[in-house]
Amino acid sequence: MVRRIDVIGAGGVRLAAWEFADPPKGRSGDGEPAPGVLLLHGLMGRASHWASTARWLAERHRAVALDQRGHGRSDKPADGPFTRDAYVSDAEAAIEQLGLAPAVLIGHSMGALTAWQLAAKRPDLVRALVICDMRASALGAASQREWEEWFRSWPVPFATLADVRKWFGEDDPRVERPSPSRGEFFAEVMAERADGWRPVFSRRQMLVSRATWVYDAHWEELAQVLCPTLVVRGLDGELGRAEASEMVRVLPRGQYGEVADAGHLVHFDQPEGWRSAIEPFLDGVLTP
């Protein structure tokens, strides 16, 4: 079971939050509220990408996934803002309005950056943090230009969802080897229009959003995260082992995890490996 709960984010932007399963009882059966977990997707993602993770989390925790501004069913204001402050304030509003504090934040890619920036800003709201395949180093102008060119290469509109799956899973020049999970990931962010299937987000807005963090390094904020933090990388993902290890070193209470045979979309590529990597950490931080 999943239910939608509307949240009002920064500047009055309406955000769609999705709670998976019935809210569970307290872990010890004493009526205490279940620990809250907020899941934050990455750029171009949506809350539904967390469905498999949220369902097993919901067995013992209150698991909520947020469609961030510009994504999924949340508002996509033409003029934004799509700043770091806006994304962080939205997550802050979600935790407070949904009564999740102190919450565990689980973020993928850009969502992980939002999570650790919020943990640095409002430590009172965050119990623990899971960072999934997000770099702390600046990526630079070349990376942004590559994304601009990549977006222009998309053969939209797609005639069918099968075409979406094939292009993103096989034909996309960025794909080194066939990846059905990548095809499925992008199929979930497409909607049928009169002329075919198009993304539910604006590629222009995604570039604007990305530009607010891609040129900067984020080590200083990472060092300000005081709660227990697990840094997880896919062995074939974008976060290298050396940088992940340095992130763990910089974090006051950092731990390291990795998932074999997984790329950047760790939780989508290897859901069981992902669960095995993070569940012991969650059990430790959520045990009274």
Coordinates of C-alpha atoms in Angstrom, one line a residue:
M1 CA 0.0 0.0 0.0
V2 CA 1.2 3.5 -0.8
R3 CA -0.5 6.8 0.0
R4 CA 0.2 10.3 -1.2
I5 CA 0.7 13.1 1.3
D6 CA 1.1 16.7 0.0
V7 CA 3.9 18.8 1.6
I8 CA 4.4 22.5 1.2
G9 CA 8.0 23.2 0.4
A10 CA 10.0 26.4 0.2
G11 CA 8.2 29.3 -1.4
G12 CA 4.9 27.4 -1.3
V13 CA 5.9 24.8 -3.8
R14 CA 3.6 21.7 -3.5
L15 CA 5.6 18.5 -3.1
A16 CA 4.2 15.0 -3.4
A17 CA 5.4 12.6 -0.6
W18 CA 4.6 8.9 -0.8
E19 CA 4.3 6.8 2.4
F20 CA 4.7 3.1 1.7
A21 CA 2.6 0.5 3.6
D22 CA 0.5 1.3 6.7
P23 CA 2.5 3.1 9.3
P24 CA 3.9 0.3 11.5
K25 CA 3.6 0.1 15.2
G26 CA 6.5 0.9 17.5
R27 CA 9.4 -1.6 17.2
S28 CA 9.2 -2.8 20.7
G29 CA 5.4 -3.0 20.7
D30 CA 5.2 -0.3 23.4
G31 CA 3.3 2.1 21.2
E32 CA 6.3 4.3 20.5
P33 CA 6.2 5.9 16.9
A34 CA 8.2 3.9 14.4
P35 CA 11.5 5.5 13.3
G36 CA 11.0 7.8 10.4
V37 CA 13.0 7.4 7.1
L38 CA 13.0 9.9 4.3
L39 CA 14.2 8.8 0.9
L40 CA 15.5 11.4 -1.5
H41 CA 16.0 10.4 -5.2
G42 CA 18.6 11.9 -7.5
L43 CA 18.4 14.2 -10.5
M44 CA 15.7 13.1 -12.9
G45 CA 14.5 10.5 -10.4
R46 CA 11.2 10.2 -8.6
A47 CA 9.9 8.7 -5.4
S48 CA 8.7 5.5 -7.0
H49 CA 12.3 4.6 -7.7
W50 CA 12.6 3.8 -4.0
A51 CA 9.6 1.5 -4.0
S52 CA 11.4 -1.8 -3.3
T53 CA 13.6 -0.2 -0.6
A54 CA 10.7 1.5 1.0
R55 CA 8.6 -1.7 1.2
W56 CA 11.1 -3.6 3.2
L57 CA 11.9 -0.5 5.3
A58 CA 8.2 -0.2 6.0
E59 CA 8.1 -3.5 7.8
R60 CA 9.7 -1.8 10.8
H61 CA 10.0 1.9 10.0
R62 CA 7.9 4.7 8.7
A63 CA 9.2 5.0 5.2
V64 CA 8.4 8.1 3.1
A65 CA 9.8 8.9 -0.3
L66 CA 9.7 12.5 -1.6
D67 CA 9.2 13.7 -5.2
Q68 CA 11.6 16.7 -5.1
R69 CA 10.7 19.9 -6.8
G70 CA 10.8 19.6 -10.6
H71 CA 10.4 15.9 -10.4
G72 CA 7.6 13.2 -10.3
R73 CA 4.2 14.6 -9.2
S74 CA 5.6 17.6 -7.4
D75 CA 5.3 21.1 -8.7
K76 CA 7.7 22.2 -11.5
P77 CA 7.7 26.0 -11.3
A78 CA 8.8 27.5 -14.5
D79 CA 11.2 29.9 -12.8
G80 CA 12.2 27.6 -10.0
P81 CA 14.1 28.3 -7.8
F82 CA 16.1 25.1 -8.2
T83 CA 18.8 26.1 -5.8
R84 CA 20.5 24.0 -3.2
D85 CA 18.8 26.1 -0.5
A86 CA 15.4 25.3 -2.1
Y87 CA 16.0 21.5 -2.2
V88 CA 17.3 21.5 1.4
S89 CA 14.5 23.6 2.7
D90 CA 12.0 21.3 0.9
A91 CA 13.4 18.2 2.7
E92 CA 13.4 20.1 6.0
A93 CA 9.7 21.0 5.5
A94 CA 8.9 17.3 4.6
I95 CA 10.5 16.0 7.8
E96 CA 8.7 18.6 10.0
Q97 CA 5.3 18.4 8.3
L98 CA 5.3 14.6 8.3
G99 CA 6.5 14.3 11.9
L100 CA 9.5 12.1 10.9
A101 CA 12.1 13.7 13.1
P102 CA 14.7 12.7 14.0
A103 CA 14.7 10.9 10.7
V104 CA 17.1 8.7 8.9
L105 CA 17.9 10.3 5.5
I106 CA 18.7 8.0 2.6
G107 CA 19.7 9.8 -0.5
H108 CA 20.9 8.8 -4.0
S109 CA 23.2 11.1 -6.0
M110 CA 21.8 14.7 -5.9
G111 CA 19.4 13.5 -3.2
A112 CA 22.3 12.4 -1.1
L113 CA 23.8 15.9 -1.4
T114 CA 20.5 17.4 -0.2
A115 CA 20.5 14.9 2.7
W116 CA 24.0 15.7 4.0
Q117 CA 23.5 19.5 3.5
L118 CA 20.3 19.2 5.6
A119 CA 22.1 17.1 8.2
A120 CA 24.7 19.8 8.5
K121 CA 22.1 22.6 8.7
R122 CA 19.6 20.9 11.0
P123 CA 21.3 18.1 13.1
D124 CA 18.3 18.1 15.3
L125 CA 16.2 16.7 12.5
V126 CA 18.5 13.9 11.4
R127 CA 19.3 10.7 13.3
A128 CA 21.5 9.0 10.6
L129 CA 22.4 9.3 7.0
V130 CA 23.0 7.0 4.0
I131 CA 24.8 8.6 1.1
C132 CA 24.4 6.6 -2.2
D133 CA 26.9 7.2 -5.0
M134 CA 27.4 10.9 -4.7
R135 CA 30.7 12.7 -5.0
A136 CA 31.9 15.5 -2.7
S137 CA 34.3 16.9 -5.2
A138 CA 33.5 19.5 -7.8
L139 CA 32.7 18.0 -11.3
G140 CA 33.3 21.2 -13.2
A141 CA 32.2 22.9 -16.4
A142 CA 33.2 20.0 -18.7
S143 CA 30.8 17.7 -16.9
Q144 CA 28.0 20.2 -17.3
R145 CA 28.7 20.5 -21.0
E146 CA 28.6 16.8 -21.4
W147 CA 25.2 16.7 -19.8
E148 CA 23.9 19.4 -22.1
E149 CA 25.1 17.4 -25.1
W150 CA 23.6 14.2 -23.7
F151 CA 20.2 15.8 -23.2
R152 CA 20.2 17.0 -26.8
S153 CA 21.0 13.5 -28.0
W154 CA 17.7 12.0 -26.6
P155 CA 15.5 10.8 -29.5
V156 CA 12.3 12.3 -28.0
P157 CA 9.5 11.6 -28.3
F158 CA 9.8 7.9 -27.9
A159 CA 7.1 5.9 -29.8
T160 CA 6.7 3.3 -27.0
L161 CA 8.0 2.5 -23.6
A162 CA 9.9 -0.4 -25.1
D163 CA 11.8 2.2 -27.1
V164 CA 12.6 4.1 -23.9
R165 CA 13.9 0.9 -22.3
K166 CA 16.0 0.0 -25.3
W167 CA 17.6 3.4 -25.8
F168 CA 18.5 4.0 -22.2
G169 CA 19.4 0.4 -21.6
E170 CA 21.3 -0.3 -24.8
D171 CA 21.6 2.4 -27.4
D172 CA 22.6 5.4 -25.3
P173 CA 26.2 6.2 -26.1
R174 CA 26.8 6.6 -22.3
V175 CA 26.0 2.9 -21.8
E176 CA 29.1 0.8 -21.8
R177 CA 27.2 -2.5 -21.7
P178 CA 23.5 -3.4 -21.8
S179 CA 21.7 -2.4 -18.6
P180 CA 18.0 -3.4 -18.4
S181 CA 17.7 -1.8 -14.9
R182 CA 18.8 1.6 -16.4
G183 CA 16.2 1.2 -19.1
E184 CA 13.5 0.5 -16.4
F185 CA 14.8 3.5 -14.4
F186 CA 14.1 5.9 -17.3
A187 CA 10.9 4.2 -18.3
E188 CA 9.5 5.2 -14.9
V189 CA 10.2 8.9 -15.6
M190 CA 8.3 9.0 -18.9
A191 CA 4.7 10.0 -19.6
E192 CA 2.6 9.5 -22.7
R193 CA 1.8 12.7 -24.6
A194 CA -0.1 13.2 -27.9
D195 CA 3.1 12.6 -29.9
G196 CA 4.7 9.9 -27.9
W197 CA 6.6 9.3 -24.6
R198 CA 8.4 12.2 -23.0
P199 CA 10.1 12.8 -19.7
V200 CA 8.0 14.0 -16.8
F201 CA 10.6 16.6 -16.0
S202 CA 12.1 19.5 -18.0
R203 CA 15.6 18.9 -19.2
R204 CA 16.2 22.6 -19.0
Q205 CA 15.2 22.6 -15.3
M206 CA 17.5 19.6 -14.7
L207 CA 20.4 21.5 -16.1
V208 CA 19.6 24.5 -14.0
S209 CA 19.4 22.4 -10.9
R210 CA 22.6 20.6 -11.7
A211 CA 24.4 23.9 -12.2
T212 CA 23.8 24.9 -8.6
W213 CA 26.1 22.1 -7.3
V214 CA 28.3 20.7 -10.1
Y215 CA 30.9 23.5 -10.0
D216 CA 31.5 23.4 -6.2
A217 CA 33.1 20.9 -3.8
H218 CA 31.0 19.9 -0.8
W219 CA 33.6 18.7 1.7
E220 CA 33.1 21.4 4.2
E221 CA 29.4 20.6 4.7
L222 CA 30.2 16.9 4.8
A223 CA 32.6 17.5 7.7
Q224 CA 29.7 19.2 9.6
V225 CA 27.5 16.1 9.5
L226 CA 27.7 14.8 13.1
C227 CA 25.3 11.8 12.9
P228 CA 26.3 8.2 11.9
T229 CA 26.7 8.2 8.1
L230 CA 27.1 5.3 5.7
V231 CA 28.8 6.1 2.3
V232 CA 27.8 3.5 -0.3
R233 CA 29.1 3.1 -3.8
G234 CA 28.4 0.9 -6.7
L235 CA 31.7 -0.7 -7.8
D236 CA 31.0 0.5 -11.3
G237 CA 29.4 3.8 -10.2
E238 CA 30.5 7.4 -10.3
L239 CA 31.9 7.5 -6.8
G240 CA 35.4 6.0 -6.8
R241 CA 36.9 4.0 -4.0
A242 CA 39.5 6.6 -3.1
E243 CA 37.0 9.5 -2.9
A244 CA 34.5 7.4 -0.9
S245 CA 37.2 6.5 1.6
E246 CA 38.2 10.1 1.9
M247 CA 34.5 11.0 2.5
V248 CA 34.4 8.4 5.3
R249 CA 37.5 9.9 6.8
V250 CA 36.2 13.4 6.7
L251 CA 32.9 12.4 8.3
P252 CA 33.0 12.5 12.1
R253 CA 31.1 9.2 12.2
G254 CA 31.5 7.8 8.7
Q255 CA 31.3 4.2 7.6
Y256 CA 31.9 2.6 4.2
G257 CA 29.8 0.2 2.1
E258 CA 29.9 -1.0 -1.5
V259 CA 27.7 -3.1 -3.8
A260 CA 29.2 -5.4 -6.4
D261 CA 28.0 -5.5 -10.0
A262 CA 26.2 -2.1 -9.5
G263 CA 26.6 1.2 -11.4
H264 CA 25.4 4.6 -10.4
L265 CA 21.9 3.4 -9.9
V266 CA 22.9 1.1 -7.1
H267 CA 19.5 0.5 -5.5
F268 CA 18.0 -0.2 -9.0
D269 CA 20.9 -2.3 -10.3
Q270 CA 21.3 -4.6 -7.3
P271 CA 18.4 -4.3 -4.9
E272 CA 19.4 -7.2 -2.8
G273 CA 23.0 -6.2 -2.6
W274 CA 21.9 -2.7 -1.7
R275 CA 19.7 -4.0 1.1
S276 CA 22.6 -6.1 2.4
A277 CA 24.9 -3.1 2.4
I278 CA 22.6 -0.7 4.3
E279 CA 20.3 -2.9 6.5
P280 CA 23.0 -3.7 9.2
F281 CA 23.8 0.0 9.4
L282 CA 20.1 0.9 9.8
D283 CA 19.6 -1.8 12.4
G284 CA 22.5 -0.3 14.4
V285 CA 21.4 3.3 14.3
L286 CA 17.7 2.5 14.8
T287 CA 18.1 0.1 17.7
P288 CA 17.0 1.8 21.0

